[in-house]
Amino acid sequence: MIGWAARQIARYLDLTEERATRLLWRVVATLSALGFVLVGTAILAFEPIFFGQEEADGFQVGRIIQQDVFAPESVSFTSAVLTEQRRQQAVEDVRPIFNTPDPSVARQQIEQARRILDFIGNIRADPYSTQERKISDAEQITTLNLPPVTLVQLFEIDDSTWQDIDSEILAILERVMRDEIKSADLSRIRSQLPTQVSVRFNDPREIDVVVSVVSDLLRANTTENVEATEQARQEALAAVSEETRSFEAGQLIIASGSRISQADYEVLEQIGLLRTEERQTQAIIRALLASVIALVIMGLYVARFRPGLLRDEPALLALLVGLFMVTLAGARLGMSGEMYLYPAAALGLLYVAVVGAEIAMIGMIGLAFLIGIMVGGDLEMIVFVAVGGIMGILNLRHPERLNSFFIAGLVVAVGNVAVVSLFNFNPAEAGQANELPLLVVFGVMNGILTAATAVAALYVITMAFNLPTALKLVELSQPNQPLLQRLLREAPGSYQHSLQVSNLCEQAANAIGANAELVRVAALYHDIGKMLNPVFFTENQTEGSNPHDTLNDPYRSADIIIGHVTEGDELARQYRLPQRIRDFIREHHGTSQVYVFYQQAIIMAGEDENEVDIAEFTYPGPRPRSRETGIMLLADGCEAAIRARQPKSKADIQETLHQVIDGRRKTGELNDSGLTLGDLNRIEAIFLEILQAIYHPRIDYSEAVARVRGQVNAANAAREEAARADSLPAAVNDAPAVDESPEPRPTTSKPPVKSTAPTPPAPMRPVRDDDADADSAPLAEVPRLRKADDKSPKPDAEADETADDAPEDSGQDDEQSDDKS
């Protein structure tokens, strides 16, 4: 998509495609930054923008405010709320005014009491009435509301006791009704009646009868004087002065965590904090500034530590911004529920899998900052998000493994529990102490949700955007991938070359801190374009067969060689390889030249360089634009050069590597890669170590075999000569045999002492094809070795032979072992 757009821009603006691509990338990066600011501002100031300012800032009576509120300017005003509260208090403080007690009420109640008591006495005195009938007659007294138990007691006591109860009821009623009795006081007076009963009544049943009858006969003997009371209240209201409130600029109005009262709301309204237009503007500006601050900090960090992300990977940058915004929007929705359950740390795990830990760290810090601004500057929530996310990032070391995500989730849970314990563990406050176990559970659940969310989201974005995530790279590195299988069948030499380059790239990337997994997998696919014309590439040719000689057209040959880059990119597109992998295919030769065919074209043009257009022998590029593609360019060139030259020593390998790497540097192929001179030195050292192990010199076993054969032949000749000398007849003369005969040979002989000086190694020479079967050549006759229990003396020649051969055999064994290893 970006390539097509770049070509259109290049055509309409008359630019090169490379410049058009860079221009387009700058546009995409700028739009991503602008989108970050606008969307971030909209999320942070969502409620002020869409639902009005009062609800947005939480300025509602009865709600707990999440931030300190200060007076923006000095103000003084008359508080209608406080004035009204004082007026109401003044009215409540005026006690109702009552008229003087009415004596007629007391007389009336006493007369009624006498009639009731006489009626009860008559019922008691009826000899013909049953107990049930007496109780039924007593229930007809409407003034009294005696419970059944009390009615039974009325007719069970004796006459003498009844006379005492009758007198006590009248006495208590008269005594109580003498005082002022208000309607509001009846309940209190009735509750005190048991204390009015005479001490001569010690039976609870008798006391209950007295109290029950008096309670029903008590009446209020005074009434409220409404006019006088109202007049007093009006006088109290008139005496209340208006309440004035004053605030200095910067003075605290409402502390964070306080519940907003009606008086607080009035203050906010009077100083202008509830004016919708101004408050909306203030909230939007605050959100805008927070978004800009986060963008600048994260942008500077990325420009310092991953400049290629801003310069060369606009699609990936846009995806990272999108993931950030989605996570921030989810936090906004999570504010309506339990924020401790929201898996914000999943963003950090996703960033690690997509782009690496260094970007994940700054992304997580930026997210924690904006979430903290969104919830009103709550320090606990900022630390909760930041600590959980950073701990998860630091522990996700192998994002290509699913279990690593869940291990990281457990670590996030530990961090969450630590943070909530830090901010909420306070045994002195029972409310927080009781809340802590629930927050711990939320923290653990958050870690589990973080791991599950990260895995699910990683799978979705990998499939949707075809990104080279860790999981995708593991999949692409499998040898059974269709494209790799085709490369192995159709261009086996190129396949083996790709394996070697892959190993070199991985080790070099590890040495300089680049993305080793990405460059290792990309190296497997960098030469897939050679499948279309495999025999035109040296690694796929048989000995003595070079189709370029038959073709005898340097232009056509160069076109075929250069075409493996563009054709490989097209194959990668057909097989839906990630765009990042396709970058390696396009950039692994940069803008270098097919020099051999260029020189051939010059020769065919009569040594006139002006007749040859070097552009026809130049790879289309672009040059490597990341450290990883720069490593690929160097590994590909070094491996091919070493394989072609077949160096005989470490010095030869080192010289070849230095020529290739220094040549790429001097021609400017690495100018855009971000590789430093220190990186190049480390890469060269790693390449030397690996390639030396692969292309070390081989031992020429044919010379060793010839040397052993000569030693054996010499030993056999010496033995035959000694045998002929022993078979000659002894000379006969007159001299005693003991005096004339030669000195006899000793029956035993000591072997010659070996020299302690090391045997110089055999001279090395290149292995020839006719030496391939030298090891299988028949050896000359070798003397039989003695058995371990053979005590017979060994001939001198044989001893000498053994002494001479021992170091040679040992050296040969070592060489064979080295070759096998």
PDB file of N, CA and C in Angstrom, residues 104-142:
ATOM      1  N   SER A 104     -59.659  23.209  84.386  1.00  0.00           N
ATOM      2  CA  SER A 104     -60.878  22.438  84.096  1.00  0.00           C
ATOM      3  C   SER A 104     -60.540  21.085  83.492  1.00  0.00           C
ATOM      4  N   VAL A 105     -59.443  21.018  82.800  1.00  0.00           N
ATOM      5  CA  VAL A 105     -59.051  19.735  82.199  1.00  0.00           C
ATOM      6  C   VAL A 105     -58.765  18.732  83.308  1.00  0.00           C
ATOM      7  N   ALA A 106     -58.057  19.179  84.344  1.00  0.00           N
ATOM      8  CA  ALA A 106     -57.744  18.279  85.456  1.00  0.00           C
ATOM      9  C   ALA A 106     -59.024  17.842  86.169  1.00  0.00           C
ATOM     10  N   ARG A 107     -59.943  18.789  86.449  1.00  0.00           N
ATOM     11  CA  ARG A 107     -61.183  18.429  87.125  1.00  0.00           C
ATOM     12  C   ARG A 107     -61.999  17.446  86.293  1.00  0.00           C
ATOM     13  N   GLN A 108     -62.050  17.719  85.006  1.00  0.00           N
ATOM     14  CA  GLN A 108     -62.827  16.835  84.127  1.00  0.00           C
ATOM     15  C   GLN A 108     -62.265  15.416  84.148  1.00  0.00           C
ATOM     16  N   GLN A 109     -60.958  15.282  84.104  1.00  0.00           N
ATOM     17  CA  GLN A 109     -60.362  13.952  84.078  1.00  0.00           C
ATOM     18  C   GLN A 109     -60.515  13.228  85.409  1.00  0.00           C
ATOM     19  N   ILE A 110     -60.478  14.010  86.487  1.00  0.00           N
ATOM     20  CA  ILE A 110     -60.658  13.378  87.814  1.00  0.00           C
ATOM     21  C   ILE A 110     -62.085  12.894  87.971  1.00  0.00           C
ATOM     22  N   GLU A 111     -63.065  13.690  87.535  1.00  0.00           N
ATOM     23  CA  GLU A 111     -64.464  13.269  87.603  1.00  0.00           C
ATOM     24  C   GLU A 111     -64.679  12.027  86.746  1.00  0.00           C
ATOM     25  N   GLN A 112     -64.095  12.033  85.604  1.00  0.00           N
ATOM     26  CA  GLN A 112     -64.240  10.851  84.733  1.00  0.00           C
ATOM     27  C   GLN A 112     -63.593   9.628  85.378  1.00  0.00           C
ATOM     28  N   ALA A 113     -62.490   9.822  86.051  1.00  0.00           N
ATOM     29  CA  ALA A 113     -61.820   8.712  86.726  1.00  0.00           C
ATOM     30  C   ALA A 113     -62.697   8.132  87.808  1.00  0.00           C
ATOM     31  N   ARG A 114     -63.409   9.026  88.609  1.00  0.00           N
ATOM     32  CA  ARG A 114     -64.291   8.532  89.662  1.00  0.00           C
ATOM     33  C   ARG A 114     -65.418   7.703  89.073  1.00  0.00           C
ATOM     34  N   ARG A 115     -65.994   8.153  87.943  1.00  0.00           N
ATOM     35  CA  ARG A 115     -67.106   7.417  87.352  1.00  0.00           C
ATOM     36  C   ARG A 115     -66.621   6.040  86.867  1.00  0.00           C
ATOM     37  N   ILE A 116     -65.479   5.997  86.249  1.00  0.00           N
ATOM     38  CA  ILE A 116     -64.960   4.724  85.754  1.00  0.00           C
ATOM     39  C   ILE A 116     -64.677   3.778  86.910  1.00  0.00           C
ATOM     40  N   LEU A 117     -64.085   4.318  87.980  1.00  0.00           N
ATOM     41  CA  LEU A 117     -63.752   3.456  89.118  1.00  0.00           C
ATOM     42  C   LEU A 117     -65.014   2.948  89.801  1.00  0.00           C
ATOM     43  N   ASP A 118     -66.057   3.810  89.865  1.00  0.00           N
ATOM     44  CA  ASP A 118     -67.325   3.354  90.445  1.00  0.00           C
ATOM     45  C   ASP A 118     -67.945   2.261  89.588  1.00  0.00           C
ATOM     46  N   PHE A 119     -67.868   2.420  88.278  1.00  0.00           N
ATOM     47  CA  PHE A 119     -68.432   1.412  87.380  1.00  0.00           C
ATOM     48  C   PHE A 119     -67.704   0.074  87.542  1.00  0.00           C
ATOM     49  N   ILE A 120     -66.415   0.131  87.676  1.00  0.00           N
ATOM     50  CA  ILE A 120     -65.654  -1.103  87.879  1.00  0.00           C
ATOM     51  C   ILE A 120     -66.001  -1.718  89.219  1.00  0.00           C
ATOM     52  N   GLY A 121     -66.220  -0.837  90.263  1.00  0.00           N
ATOM     53  CA  GLY A 121     -66.599  -1.361  91.580  1.00  0.00           C
ATOM     54  C   GLY A 121     -67.934  -2.079  91.531  1.00  0.00           C
ATOM     55  N   ASN A 122     -68.899  -1.528  90.783  1.00  0.00           N
ATOM     56  CA  ASN A 122     -70.199  -2.179  90.649  1.00  0.00           C
ATOM     57  C   ASN A 122     -70.051  -3.533  89.951  1.00  0.00           C
ATOM     58  N   ILE A 123     -69.247  -3.620  88.949  1.00  0.00           N
ATOM     59  CA  ILE A 123     -69.044  -4.895  88.255  1.00  0.00           C
ATOM     60  C   ILE A 123     -68.433  -5.924  89.203  1.00  0.00           C
ATOM     61  N   ARG A 124     -67.507  -5.492  90.010  1.00  0.00           N
ATOM     62  CA  ARG A 124     -66.871  -6.384  90.959  1.00  0.00           C
ATOM     63  C   ARG A 124     -67.867  -6.867  92.010  1.00  0.00           C
ATOM     64  N   ALA A 125     -68.818  -5.995  92.372  1.00  0.00           N
ATOM     65  CA  ALA A 125     -69.754  -6.343  93.462  1.00  0.00           C
ATOM     66  C   ALA A 125     -70.917  -7.208  92.986  1.00  0.00           C
ATOM     67  N   ASP A 126     -71.114  -7.408  91.706  1.00  0.00           N
ATOM     68  CA  ASP A 126     -72.228  -8.214  91.180  1.00  0.00           C
ATOM     69  C   ASP A 126     -71.967  -9.677  91.501  1.00  0.00           C
ATOM     70  N   PRO A 127     -72.782 -10.265  92.413  1.00  0.00           N
ATOM     71  CA  PRO A 127     -72.527 -11.665  92.826  1.00  0.00           C
ATOM     72  C   PRO A 127     -72.950 -12.678  91.771  1.00  0.00           C
ATOM     73  N   TYR A 128     -73.770 -12.261  90.863  1.00  0.00           N
ATOM     74  CA  TYR A 128     -74.291 -13.218  89.880  1.00  0.00           C
ATOM     75  C   TYR A 128     -73.483 -13.213  88.556  1.00  0.00           C
ATOM     76  N   SER A 129     -72.610 -12.316  88.412  1.00  0.00           N
ATOM     77  CA  SER A 129     -71.845 -12.207  87.164  1.00  0.00           C
ATOM     78  C   SER A 129     -70.616 -13.136  87.210  1.00  0.00           C
ATOM     79  N   THR A 130     -70.337 -13.733  86.072  1.00  0.00           N
ATOM     80  CA  THR A 130     -69.157 -14.611  85.968  1.00  0.00           C
ATOM     81  C   THR A 130     -67.926 -13.767  85.672  1.00  0.00           C
ATOM     82  N   GLN A 131     -66.787 -14.416  85.757  1.00  0.00           N
ATOM     83  CA  GLN A 131     -65.513 -13.721  85.482  1.00  0.00           C
ATOM     84  C   GLN A 131     -65.473 -13.217  84.052  1.00  0.00           C
ATOM     85  N   GLU A 132     -65.945 -14.058  83.136  1.00  0.00           N
ATOM     86  CA  GLU A 132     -65.925 -13.655  81.735  1.00  0.00           C
ATOM     87  C   GLU A 132     -66.871 -12.485  81.489  1.00  0.00           C
ATOM     88  N   ARG A 133     -68.002 -12.503  82.152  1.00  0.00           N
ATOM     89  CA  ARG A 133     -68.978 -11.423  81.984  1.00  0.00           C
ATOM     90  C   ARG A 133     -68.441 -10.121  82.541  1.00  0.00           C
ATOM     91  N   LYS A 134     -67.750 -10.191  83.660  1.00  0.00           N
ATOM     92  CA  LYS A 134     -67.171  -8.993  84.261  1.00  0.00           C
ATOM     93  C   LYS A 134     -66.130  -8.368  83.325  1.00  0.00           C
ATOM     94  N   ILE A 135     -65.293  -9.229  82.752  1.00  0.00           N
ATOM     95  CA  ILE A 135     -64.264  -8.705  81.836  1.00  0.00           C
ATOM     96  C   ILE A 135     -64.914  -8.083  80.618  1.00  0.00           C
ATOM     97  N   SER A 136     -65.971  -8.729  80.115  1.00  0.00           N
ATOM     98  CA  SER A 136     -66.677  -8.195  78.956  1.00  0.00           C
ATOM     99  C   SER A 136     -67.316  -6.850  79.275  1.00  0.00           C
ATOM    100  N   ASP A 137     -67.876  -6.694  80.461  1.00  0.00           N
ATOM    101  CA  ASP A 137     -68.478  -5.411  80.827  1.00  0.00           C
ATOM    102  C   ASP A 137     -67.409  -4.328  80.959  1.00  0.00           C
ATOM    103  N   ALA A 138     -66.232  -4.708  81.484  1.00  0.00           N
ATOM    104  CA  ALA A 138     -65.149  -3.725  81.653  1.00  0.00           C
ATOM    105  C   ALA A 138     -64.618  -3.259  80.302  1.00  0.00           C
ATOM    106  N   GLU A 139     -64.644  -4.122  79.323  1.00  0.00           N
ATOM    107  CA  GLU A 139     -64.174  -3.738  77.996  1.00  0.00           C
ATOM    108  C   GLU A 139     -65.057  -2.699  77.343  1.00  0.00           C
ATOM    109  N   GLN A 140     -66.241  -2.478  77.868  1.00  0.00           N
ATOM    110  CA  GLN A 140     -67.155  -1.479  77.311  1.00  0.00           C
ATOM    111  C   GLN A 140     -66.763  -0.058  77.687  1.00  0.00           C
ATOM    112  N   ILE A 141     -65.814   0.084  78.603  1.00  0.00           N
ATOM    113  CA  ILE A 141     -65.360   1.414  79.015  1.00  0.00           C
ATOM    114  C   ILE A 141     -64.437   1.944  77.905  1.00  0.00           C
ATOM    115  N   THR A 142     -64.890   2.860  77.088  1.00  0.00           N
ATOM    116  CA  THR A 142     -64.157   3.329  75.922  1.00  0.00           C
ATOM    117  C   THR A 142     -62.988   4.217  76.298  1.00  0.00           C
TER     118      THR A 142
END
